[in-house]
Amino acid sequence: MLLGEPEQFLSYNGEVLLFYLSKTKHVEEAADKTMNLCVRRMAFNRDTKLFVQKSSGVFKMHASHLKIEIICCSCTMDSRTGIILPCILMKKKQRNNVVKYLLLLLHSSNQFEQSFHFQLDYELKEDIRLFTGPSVLWRHANKLFYISSDTCTVQSAPVQLSSIVWTGEIEDEGTVVLGVKTACLPESEDEDEFPTSDRAIWGSEFFGYAIETQKMLTGTCFMPHAYSRVVSSVYVCKNEMLKKQLRISLVAITVKNQLVWFQDGLPKGVCELPYEKPCSVKTAVTSSNDLLFIVSFASGNVGVVQRRDSLQVASKWQKVKSVLVDDFIGSGSEQLLLLFKDDSNTDMLSTFKITDLGPVSYASGINYKHDASAAEGLQENGLLTVQALETRLQAGCTSVRELQQHLGLKKRVILESCRALIDLVEERSHILPTAKEEGLVSLWDDVENPPHSLSKETSLASKVPEHFIEKLWQRVVGDSLVVGVKLAESFYLSLSDVSLSLVMDQDFSSISPIIECRNKIMKLNKAFSALSVSSCEIEPPQKKMKLDLHSKNDLKKEFPKRCSRVQLDGAKTVIAVTSLSPLLAFHRVCCIVLLHAKKQKRRNDSLQESKKITVLCGKILLSLEDISNGKYSVKMLRDNSYCTGSMEDILAVLAVSLRFSFQIVSSDCTLTPINSWLLGEMECTPFKECHDNIFCHKAGNVYGTVFNWTLKNPFEGVLTLFCRNLTVLFQCLHSLFGVLPPSCDVKLLRSGSKGVLTEQLALALEKEMLALRSSFFSKESKAENSLTWGSEPSKKIIDAPVASLLDSEEGVQQFRKKLQNEQQESVLSMNQTVNGALYQETALKVVEAQLSSDMIVWRLS
Amino acid sequence: QAARGSGSGGAAAREARQQQGSFGELLLRMRGLPAALPTLPLELTVLYNSLLFTMGASDSAIEGEAEGIRQGLLRVLEACGACGQDLSTEELWQKVLQEVTAEELQAPLHRLGGLQAAWWLAAHRLGSTAGLFHLLSNAGDSGRACCTEGENELLSLLKAWRVPAEEASLPLVQRTEDLKGILCTAAAFLQGLQELEAGNFPAAFSLLQEAAGGFCSKRVLAQIYTCLSCCAQRMGKPQTALQHLKRALQVDFQCLPALSHAAAVYHELGETDAELQALALLYEALEKNPPAAASSSPYFLIRTELLVHTPLLATLLRHCHPSEVKYLLAQRCLQDGRVADAVEHYLDFLALLQEGLQQQVPLDGSSALPRIPEVFLEAASALEQAGRHQDAITMCEEVISRTTDLIPRMLRVEERLEQMECPSPGAGLAGGLLSQKKERLCCLAWRAAGYLHQGWAWAMLGESKEAVTQFSRGLGDLLRVQLYGSGVEPKENLLPEVEVLQKIRLLSLIGRGTQFLELGRHKEALLDFQHGLQISPGDPAAASYLVQALWKLDRKQEAAAHWQKFSQSPPGEDGQQEGRQGRPFPLYLASCLKQAVFPHSESLARSIQDYLGTRSRD
């Protein structure tokens, strides 16, 4: 018997069926006219661990062996009996390019039955499937054809398709073909814009076609259309109708070398396949109840993917001729049968392996290279384990370090105790180490160098000004009229409680001539060239080390410096803001601008006497024409990287705006993102006149907001916003919060910066304490003059060396006695009377002091 | 399909790892589909987020991870129908940025470019980074000339990079603005370090200053300030250096290297008080909390510290070991003559050693610690100066007993340097022999110094006999070295070890001589002093003692002659502390040098002058 070249393997009922063609040996028959289709049933013998032939069968056909071919074989259901039988599709070439196809069924008696035959004028090549009936289905020229034993005529489906990825039974639908076709787009999709639906993006879609009912099914319950371009084969694991909805779970293999698990049309898991070009996928349920996906590759490799927590490649083999799934060893669950290519051995089923990746494993005649894999999965597991171990190691390390620290501490305590004990024995007094010895001492003082410009200021102050009002101006911002008076600085310094008032010049008898307005005093720092000298150039003078912290002189010296910095440069402007529209009712208005202030006269050095003064600053004229012509409007222009606007314009905008200050503290990162936010996202530019303030050019509601961002150090700064209304504030803050580093703390400053307020609070508290003390002292001194308590009022127990007293019992007794004396004294002193006037005075002083400190606390909180 | 991951930013490392996993999964799914232009912005954004988590979960930017970016670029080309498998990543970027014009892809590509720059910066590929930003800025607005003269090209390119705005539909786990800030800081920092290494200090200084003004964490800022101070110090501006160190500590007190640098600067300035205080503070800080492992900020996935890794930075920021600091304290106290403090510190240090050598002493080469026997000898020297002679003797006994088995019976050493340092071509073996010889010489020196100290200690205790014994033992050991070479010509290129040995011999001879004088054995004393003068002709102490010995032996004429000779010869450089070639003698010899000074030179001079006077009158 000669072996036909192509063999076909099929597993059926735990047996392996081998189909092959052979010529008959018998000479009397026309050898070249008859071909035999042979089948051999092979069963696995668990004792010999080999496949043995159980039976065989032959089917004779009249044709030359060159013209006859096995196309495919499969197990399908015979619709007459409902029994699943092996089914073989044969091809027989005839003359005139006509091809005859035969469909054979193999019965258990090894008899072949010809189910039906049909003739075509072309050859079947693409996507040939056998299914229930038995029926045959194929694709030709982008059309789907099928024929079954019932009809015996070739039918076609009304659909243009590019490939078939699956054929099988679907509940309630019968046999369904899952194919891919070119997407037919609805006309409405705009060509210019990017399409948004999957089918439009990838240009193809899935469709389902039920053969029996000749009905189209939607493809989306299988897979998203996006996959239609890549999926090459599909295996439907489960399908059921739930609430009239088809629920399908399936695995698909793609040309991107992935195995994707879909459930209800959505991808649930992905696994990279170990080889290129996967061509088919099937499943197996093994004894350990694992669901395995067996992927065959065009190169003859086989990979098995296991589904546990995620999809993982469990094993892979190379040079595999065929892989079959069935219960070959009769254990009740399925195994894989891998048939390896083996050129040396001609005997069929000699080199094989039966495995379920679990306990079952038989192999024969293999000197195979089994890629001891699963390594990839293992590697990942290993990685996770290492990570976990690392974490534990770190935790362990930390606790060890803590223990060490703890031990160190204990050792120090013990050492200290030892020293104390030694001292006790040697009758020395033990001195505890001071806090300085124990803790950290600052190396450097925090005193900053005063800026150089300060020294100039003092000389200017003494000069008597000739023109104390430098300028009077007016602006219209929104619905407000802003009137400003710029005062010479020297003049301003001699004033306190400055305010402006506007009085109408004309006589309108019906209304009061005085216009209600809000007053503000503003000062802008002039533009300074940013850091003219790099600190790299100049070596700073050697700083004197201040090692003893006890000298308080330095602190005192520092304080006035800091105060004076507040009054640094820039003329002050007094500004009055009033509502414009009531004034416009008069069409033309002339207003007198008056400045009120208290002028201080210096007498001696400390005592000051103030006198109220009123100065006429000038007149302003308002008319609707001027306002309409924009004569007084604020002009802010963007000029390269600066914002140009006169000082008056800036002052007017600031005066009208609401002012909010936020202290921003970052615990970890530097605050540079705020600067880039201001200059970038908010499109701010600094004013040419004063670089501190920057103007927001961003179109929309926030336009015109002025910011001031001052950094105290890289991690702390104050952001001041001048905005038109609260909505703008919230908009800005919302935008800011998107930018801030996450570890930032933002706090609204009610007034003044935190540092200044804290200083003020300290001063106020000190004042309060002094007030209390001084009043009590005055009281006590008065009282002491009149009365003396006890025999020895000057001796306080606190002064006595307590330690020496406590050494012995007598000492303690003595101590107790003294204590009792003191107690009596204090009880006596409690019952002192005080004269009413003195009490009143004291109480008033104290309450005043408390009030001021409470105020600061409120502002600080 | 568009399952979109918008990872939460404030995640701990573990969560970041989880996120990294799920982003990876999502990316795998997206790559399972053919590339298509409409989905690429989403895919590239997922890639960006995924890579951020990858970087955030690791401790440094790993080169291999950047493969993801390459994949992304290939996908872009695939969608456009081009391919570039065989291009390098740089070429790939060029191709993608020049050929892909789809408006929707620009923003994701720019973001990805930022990440690529981060990886390249971490790998010190500044050229590639600059090239990429050239492309990125050209893609946006082609007309603008980015680089102005004199300014750093990479930095100006980085600053000119217009970061794409974040789109609401494609959330990012870390803002690209932050990424840009981090890139700027890292680029300035890295280049500053490079310049510092190359010795271009002004350039380094301005770059580091630029970095200090950038976006970074407290830790990094403190590191930058520390580097700035090192730069300033090397430029000869110690005060500037101190100011920067102060800033570093203000920003992050955990930046302990700043403290040790401060100590070094004070040392340079000669401000011993401040130096000692800084060292003490450093020691205290080290003791309280040992340098913790980098506690990374959980807020940002990509951080400056991930990008800046250079050996120089590691050296500059080397964490001192407590024992090193302790030793430095002790040494500085001893050098400065604060004997009591020095004793305390030395004893503390030795106690630290007792706790275990391995844990206490860093064994890498950069340690400031000398050899342990020298520390013992220094401690003995300190003890002796503090008047604790018995303790000093014990300390020396330790050194002597430990070196007993290490010293050779006989050692032949070439005196001269050249012969030993220019070995014949078979260098390896000879070098090994040389170092072995040197090691033996060291052991010998330590042992002899131990005896020397003991001798002086006994002498101080008034036990002259015992002292003579110790001095003699030391001298006996020193005889094991045979110096050969021409001893006639001026010994200029002496081996340092040999020089130390000779000094020890001289000091031992003087020591023994003085004790002989004490014991009234004037002749033996005279011999010792004469030997001493042979070893070191013109040594003032030996000469003075010689005169005294002669005087006591009533050889007054000789004494006077010698005295005249010595007093006329130019007084040898006063630097007793230094060897002939300007090398300082080991610290442990300082106390012996002091003790060897002749104490009665005034009275001796007077009596000799009297004698000479009377003689001339006669």
PDB file of C-alpha atoms in Angstrom, chain A residues 70 116 571 791:
ATOM      1  CA  ILE A  70      -9.102  15.618  -0.201  1.00  0.00           C
ATOM      2  CA  PHE A 116     -24.161  14.561  -2.336  1.00  0.00           C
ATOM      3  CA  ALA A 571       4.931 108.903  45.620  1.00  0.00           C
ATOM      4  CA  SER A 791       8.527  88.843 108.470  1.00  0.00           C
TER       5      SER A 791
END
